PDB file of C-alpha atoms in Angstrom:
ATOM      1  CA  MET A  17     -40.211   6.980 -28.308  1.00 57.00           C
ATOM      2  CA  SER A  18     -38.983   9.658 -30.900  1.00 56.00           C
ATOM      3  CA  ALA A  19     -36.241   9.187 -33.480  1.00 56.00           C
ATOM      4  CA  GLU A  20     -34.138  11.831 -31.638  1.00 56.00           C
ATOM      5  CA  ALA A  21     -34.566   9.751 -28.214  1.00 53.00           C
ATOM      6  CA  ALA A  22     -33.719   6.687 -29.787  1.00 53.00           C
ATOM      7  CA  ASP A  23     -30.472   8.200 -31.118  1.00 51.00           C
ATOM      8  CA  ARG A  24     -29.544   9.219 -27.756  1.00 52.00           C
ATOM      9  CA  GLU A  25     -30.397   5.665 -26.395  1.00 55.00           C
ATOM     10  CA  ALA A  26     -28.333   4.112 -29.146  1.00 52.00           C
ATOM     11  CA  VAL A  27     -25.335   6.240 -28.302  1.00 49.00           C
ATOM     12  CA  THR A  28     -25.329   5.802 -24.682  1.00 51.00           C
ATOM     13  CA  SER A  29     -25.760   2.145 -24.887  1.00 52.00           C
ATOM     14  CA  SER A  30     -23.008   1.935 -27.297  1.00 49.00           C
ATOM     15  CA  ARG A  31     -20.374   3.787 -25.293  1.00 49.00           C
ATOM     16  CA  PRO A  32     -17.999   1.646 -23.310  1.00 54.00           C
ATOM     17  CA  CYS A  33     -18.689   2.077 -19.392  1.00 55.00           C
ATOM     18  CA  THR A  34     -15.309   3.250 -17.669  1.00 56.00           C
ATOM     19  CA  PRO A  35     -14.780   1.249 -14.408  1.00 58.00           C
ATOM     20  CA  PRO A  36     -14.690   3.451 -11.532  1.00 60.00           C
ATOM     21  CA  GLN A  37     -11.250   4.397 -10.282  1.00 66.00           C
ATOM     22  CA  THR A  38      -9.997   2.481  -7.271  1.00 69.00           C
ATOM     23  CA  ILE A  39      -9.804   4.179  -4.083  1.00 71.00           C
ATOM     24  CA  TRP A  40      -6.519   3.861  -1.749  1.00 73.00           C
ATOM     25  CA  PHE A  41      -8.616   2.514   1.383  1.00 71.00           C
ATOM     26  CA  GLU A  42      -9.938  -0.404  -0.946  1.00 77.00           C
ATOM     27  CA  PHE A  43      -6.196  -1.919  -0.893  1.00 74.00           C
ATOM     28  CA  LEU A  44      -6.544  -2.142   3.047  1.00 73.00           C
ATOM     29  CA  LEU A  45      -9.667  -4.058   2.786  1.00 71.00           C
ATOM     30  CA  ASP A  46      -8.504  -6.468   0.381  1.00 75.00           C
ATOM     31  CA  GLU A  47      -4.977  -8.045   0.552  1.00 80.00           C
ATOM     32  CA  GLY A  48      -4.551  -9.468  -2.948  1.00 82.00           C
ATOM     33  CA  MET A  49      -6.151  -6.445  -4.643  1.00 79.00           C
ATOM     34  CA  LEU A  50      -2.941  -4.674  -5.031  1.00 81.00           C
ATOM     35  CA  GLU A  51      -1.321  -7.451  -6.933  1.00 85.00           C
ATOM     36  CA  LYS A  52      -4.181  -7.753  -9.381  1.00 85.00           C
ATOM     37  CA  HIS A  53      -4.374  -3.822  -9.759  1.00 81.00           C
ATOM     38  CA  LEU A  54      -0.538  -3.923 -10.466  1.00 80.00           C
ATOM     39  CA  GLN A  55      -0.973  -6.604 -13.208  1.00 87.00           C
ATOM     40  CA  LYS A  56      -3.305  -4.383 -15.233  1.00 84.00           C
ATOM     41  CA  SER A  57      -1.666  -3.040 -18.363  1.00 86.00           C
ATOM     42  CA  TYR A  58      -2.776   0.550 -17.311  1.00 86.00           C
ATOM     43  CA  PRO A  59      -4.225   0.650 -13.866  1.00 81.00           C
ATOM     44  CA  ASP A  60      -5.931   3.582 -12.573  1.00 80.00           C
ATOM     45  CA  PRO A  61      -4.402   5.099 -10.371  1.00 86.00           C
ATOM     46  CA  SER A  62      -1.166   4.426 -11.391  1.00 88.00           C
ATOM     47  CA  PRO A  63       1.825   2.996  -9.366  1.00 91.00           C
ATOM     48  CA  ILE A  64       3.119   6.309  -8.661  1.00 92.00           C
ATOM     49  CA  GLN A  65      -0.193   7.722  -7.642  1.00 92.00           C
ATOM     50  CA  LEU A  66      -0.488   4.890  -5.281  1.00 92.00           C
ATOM     51  CA  ILE A  67       2.702   5.493  -3.626  1.00 94.00           C
ATOM     52  CA  ASN A  68       1.557   9.117  -3.051  1.00 93.00           C
ATOM     53  CA  GLN A  69      -1.677   8.272  -1.948  1.00 91.00           C
ATOM     54  CA  PHE A  70      -0.570   5.596   0.515  1.00 91.00           C
ATOM     55  CA  LEU A  71       2.295   7.818   2.173  1.00 93.00           C
ATOM     56  CA  GLU A  72       0.179  10.975   2.239  1.00 92.00           C
ATOM     57  CA  GLN A  73      -2.642   8.874   4.157  1.00 89.00           C
ATOM     58  CA  ALA A  74      -0.016   7.449   6.394  1.00 88.00           C
ATOM     59  CA  SER A  75       1.660  10.676   7.247  1.00 90.00           C
ATOM     60  CA  LYS A  76      -1.668  12.647   7.927  1.00 86.00           C
ATOM     61  CA  PRO A  77      -1.517  14.224  11.461  1.00 85.00           C
ATOM     62  CA  SER A  78      -4.396  13.668  13.772  1.00 81.00           C
ATOM     63  CA  VAL A  79      -6.360  16.354  15.793  1.00 80.00           C
ATOM     64  CA  ASN A  80      -7.062  15.576  19.527  1.00 81.00           C
ATOM     65  CA  GLU A  81      -9.927  16.716  21.674  1.00 82.00           C
ATOM     66  CA  GLN A  82      -8.111  20.149  22.123  1.00 84.00           C
ATOM     67  CA  ASN A  83      -7.970  20.818  18.624  1.00 83.00           C
ATOM     68  CA  GLN A  84      -4.231  20.193  18.686  1.00 82.00           C
ATOM     69  CA  VAL A  85      -2.352  18.781  15.614  1.00 81.00           C
ATOM     70  CA  GLN A  86      -0.628  15.612  16.798  1.00 81.00           C
ATOM     71  CA  PRO A  87       2.054  13.632  14.542  1.00 82.00           C
ATOM     72  CA  PRO A  88       0.600  10.672  12.623  1.00 83.00           C
ATOM     73  CA  THR A  89       0.309   7.732  15.200  1.00 81.00           C
ATOM     74  CA  ASP A  90       2.155   4.341  14.657  1.00 84.00           C
ATOM     75  CA  ASN A  91      -0.931   2.219  14.335  1.00 86.00           C
ATOM     76  CA  LYS A  92      -1.758  -0.850  11.963  1.00 89.00           C
ATOM     77  CA  ARG A  93      -3.219   1.194   9.494  1.00 87.00           C
ATOM     78  CA  ASN A  94      -0.391   3.513   8.922  1.00 89.00           C
ATOM     79  CA  ARG A  95       2.071   0.719   8.887  1.00 92.00           C
ATOM     80  CA  THR A  96       0.048  -1.195   6.460  1.00 90.00           C
ATOM     81  CA  LEU A  97      -0.344   1.845   4.180  1.00 92.00           C
ATOM     82  CA  LYS A  98       3.524   2.143   4.144  1.00 94.00           C
ATOM     83  CA  LEU A  99       4.128  -1.193   3.525  1.00 93.00           C
ATOM     84  CA  LEU A 100       1.703  -0.981   0.575  1.00 92.00           C
ATOM     85  CA  ALA A 101       3.763   2.045  -0.900  1.00 95.00           C
ATOM     86  CA  LEU A 102       6.936  -0.337  -0.362  1.00 95.00           C
ATOM     87  CA  LYS A 103       5.202  -2.991  -2.476  1.00 94.00           C
ATOM     88  CA  VAL A 104       4.153  -0.827  -5.125  1.00 93.00           C
ATOM     89  CA  ALA A 105       7.736   0.528  -5.110  1.00 95.00           C
ATOM     90  CA  ALA A 106       8.983  -3.019  -5.639  1.00 93.00           C
ATOM     91  CA  HIS A 107       6.721  -3.557  -8.223  1.00 93.00           C
ATOM     92  CA  LEU A 108       8.498  -0.646 -10.175  1.00 93.00           C
ATOM     93  CA  LYS A 109      11.902  -3.066  -9.289  1.00 94.00           C
ATOM     94  CA  TRP A 110      13.038   0.428  -7.458  1.00 94.00           C
ATOM     95  CA  ASP A 111      13.856   2.249 -10.491  1.00 94.00           C
ATOM     96  CA  LEU A 112      15.213   5.416  -9.012  1.00 93.00           C
ATOM     97  CA  GLU A 113      15.011   7.410 -12.145  1.00 93.00           C
ATOM     98  CA  LEU A 114      11.275   6.777 -12.450  1.00 94.00           C
ATOM     99  CA  LEU A 115      10.833   7.513  -8.682  1.00 95.00           C
ATOM    100  CA  GLU A 116      12.797  10.493  -8.758  1.00 93.00           C
ATOM    101  CA  LYS A 117      11.038  12.022 -11.645  1.00 93.00           C
ATOM    102  CA  SER A 118       7.697  10.986 -10.414  1.00 94.00           C
ATOM    103  CA  LEU A 119       7.940  11.624  -6.572  1.00 94.00           C
ATOM    104  CA  THR A 120       8.679  14.424  -4.835  1.00 93.00           C
ATOM    105  CA  VAL A 121      12.117  14.740  -2.930  1.00 92.00           C
ATOM    106  CA  PRO A 122      10.256  14.314   0.675  1.00 93.00           C
ATOM    107  CA  VAL A 123       7.881  11.656  -0.450  1.00 94.00           C
ATOM    108  CA  LEU A 124      11.048   9.572  -1.730  1.00 95.00           C
ATOM    109  CA  ASN A 125      12.804  10.379   1.286  1.00 94.00           C
ATOM    110  CA  MET A 126       9.718   9.067   3.389  1.00 94.00           C
ATOM    111  CA  LEU A 127       9.613   6.037   0.941  1.00 96.00           C
ATOM    112  CA  LEU A 128      13.211   5.197   1.177  1.00 94.00           C
ATOM    113  CA  ASN A 129      13.473   5.591   4.923  1.00 92.00           C
ATOM    114  CA  GLU A 130      10.473   2.972   5.212  1.00 94.00           C
ATOM    115  CA  LEU A 131      12.424   0.871   3.191  1.00 94.00           C
ATOM    116  CA  LEU A 132      15.639   1.238   5.641  1.00 91.00           C
ATOM    117  CA  CYS A 133      13.131   0.618   8.756  1.00 88.00           C
ATOM    118  CA  VAL A 134      11.632  -2.730   7.460  1.00 90.00           C
ATOM    119  CA  SER A 135      14.789  -3.961   5.862  1.00 88.00           C
ATOM    120  CA  LYS A 136      16.220  -3.984   9.607  1.00 84.00           C
ATOM    121  CA  VAL A 137      19.233  -1.888   9.091  1.00 82.00           C
ATOM    122  CA  PRO A 138      20.868  -1.663  12.581  1.00 77.00           C
ATOM    123  CA  PRO A 139      19.855   1.595  14.005  1.00 75.00           C
ATOM    124  CA  GLY A 140      22.511   4.114  15.428  1.00 78.00           C
ATOM    125  CA  VAL A 141      25.042   2.774  13.038  1.00 77.00           C
ATOM    126  CA  LYS A 142      26.381   5.011   9.989  1.00 82.00           C
ATOM    127  CA  HIS A 143      25.733   3.639   6.722  1.00 76.00           C
ATOM    128  CA  VAL A 144      29.537   3.952   5.915  1.00 75.00           C
ATOM    129  CA  ASP A 145      30.574   1.772   9.193  1.00 76.00           C
ATOM    130  CA  LEU A 146      28.277  -1.223   7.852  1.00 80.00           C
ATOM    131  CA  ASP A 147      29.746  -4.326   6.544  1.00 80.00           C
ATOM    132  CA  LEU A 148      27.541  -4.999   3.803  1.00 83.00           C
ATOM    133  CA  CYS A 149      28.881  -8.421   3.469  1.00 81.00           C
ATOM    134  CA  SER A 150      27.561  -9.673   6.705  1.00 82.00           C
ATOM    135  CA  LEU A 151      24.150  -8.282   6.374  1.00 83.00           C
ATOM    136  CA  PRO A 152      21.438 -10.041   4.926  1.00 87.00           C
ATOM    137  CA  PRO A 153      20.532  -9.201   0.996  1.00 90.00           C
ATOM    138  CA  THR A 154      17.540  -7.429   1.433  1.00 89.00           C
ATOM    139  CA  THR A 155      19.384  -5.110   4.007  1.00 89.00           C
ATOM    140  CA  THR A 156      22.272  -4.432   1.636  1.00 88.00           C
ATOM    141  CA  MET A 157      19.779  -3.553  -1.302  1.00 91.00           C
ATOM    142  CA  ALA A 158      17.878  -1.109   1.092  1.00 90.00           C
ATOM    143  CA  VAL A 159      21.184   0.472   1.929  1.00 88.00           C
ATOM    144  CA  LEU A 160      22.664   0.674  -1.465  1.00 90.00           C
ATOM    145  CA  VAL A 161      19.171   1.953  -2.809  1.00 93.00           C
ATOM    146  CA  TYR A 162      19.021   4.767  -0.145  1.00 91.00           C
ATOM    147  CA  ASN A 163      22.694   6.074  -0.526  1.00 90.00           C
ATOM    148  CA  ARG A 164      22.419   5.705  -4.332  1.00 93.00           C
ATOM    149  CA  TRP A 165      19.383   8.160  -3.966  1.00 94.00           C
ATOM    150  CA  ALA A 166      21.030  10.306  -1.657  1.00 91.00           C
ATOM    151  CA  VAL A 167      24.238  11.040  -3.907  1.00 92.00           C
ATOM    152  CA  ARG A 168      22.173  11.510  -6.925  1.00 92.00           C
ATOM    153  CA  THR A 169      19.868  14.036  -5.052  1.00 90.00           C
ATOM    154  CA  THR A 170      22.935  15.802  -3.507  1.00 89.00           C
ATOM    155  CA  VAL A 171      24.583  16.015  -7.043  1.00 88.00           C
ATOM    156  CA  GLN A 172      21.385  17.278  -9.042  1.00 84.00           C
ATOM    157  CA  SER A 173      20.584  19.887  -6.405  1.00 83.00           C
ATOM    158  CA  SER A 174      24.020  21.300  -7.000  1.00 83.00           C
ATOM    159  CA  PHE A 175      23.528  22.212 -10.349  1.00 80.00           C
ATOM    160  CA  PRO A 176      21.507  25.540 -11.140  1.00 75.00           C
ATOM    161  CA  VAL A 177      18.130  25.138 -12.761  1.00 71.00           C
ATOM    162  CA  LYS A 178      18.000  27.314 -15.992  1.00 71.00           C
ATOM    163  CA  GLN A 179      15.199  29.646 -15.657  1.00 71.00           C
ATOM    164  CA  LEU A 180      12.950  30.423 -18.515  1.00 69.00           C
ATOM    165  CA  LYS A 181      12.968  33.996 -19.674  1.00 67.00           C
ATOM    166  CA  PRO A 182       9.709  35.623 -19.408  1.00 69.00           C
ATOM    167  CA  GLY A 183       8.309  37.112 -22.845  1.00 61.00           C
ATOM    168  CA  PRO A 184       7.406  35.899 -26.108  1.00 62.00           C
ATOM    169  CA  PRO A 185       8.595  32.529 -27.222  1.00 59.00           C
ATOM    170  CA  GLN A 186      12.064  32.585 -28.976  1.00 55.00           C
ATOM    171  CA  LEU A 187      11.840  32.017 -32.854  1.00 54.00           C
ATOM    172  CA  ASN A 188      14.100  29.039 -33.943  1.00 52.00           C
ATOM    173  CA  MET A 189      16.132  30.721 -37.015  1.00 50.00           C
ATOM    174  CA  THR A 190      17.004  27.590 -38.688  1.00 50.00           C
ATOM    175  CA  SER A 191      13.636  26.563 -38.993  1.00 49.00           C
ATOM    176  CA  ALA A 192      12.512  30.118 -39.895  1.00 49.00           C
ATOM    177  CA  PHE A 193      15.205  30.080 -42.738  1.00 49.00           C
ATOM    178  CA  CYS A 194      14.204  26.633 -43.952  1.00 51.00           C
ATOM    179  CA  ASN A 195      10.628  27.692 -44.478  1.00 51.00           C
ATOM    180  CA  ASP A 196      11.295  31.132 -46.163  1.00 51.00           C
ATOM    181  CA  SER A 197      13.586  28.973 -48.473  1.00 48.00           C
ATOM    182  CA  VAL A 198      10.725  26.563 -49.404  1.00 50.00           C
ATOM    183  CA  ALA A 199       8.416  29.218 -50.278  1.00 49.00           C
TER     184      ALA A 199
END
């Protein structure tokens, strides 16, 4: 073996192997895998990516024999994916600030609606009319989280977003003055 080939071999064998990224469907196959994955210091994919992947897969429309797009079916696979997304959000302790920064409004809406469904919020009753004291704690938490998010989203959407002006970046006059005085 030449010296060059030996050097190449030494470099490649000394590099740490990066484990392959876990794919969303692997969590369907192994029930305990999600908890183990979330306990890692830097899980790949991240919890937010997992929520996105689980809900994206659960909401994929299907195509029938006549090539017509059908809404997602309510089957065991899709229900399990939604539950996995809820478990990941629970692992994040339902941190609304993090969820709002990381997920789009439609995805977060889907996640929170799913939380309301599994928490057994009485159907057809407005949240205003619910007696929170008479509900189980998990149902109360779901209603409170959903309504906190709804109010926060409504308030945030009512403020105009400052648009960046096109063109060259603006020079900060204070830093330009300080740099000139030093020179």
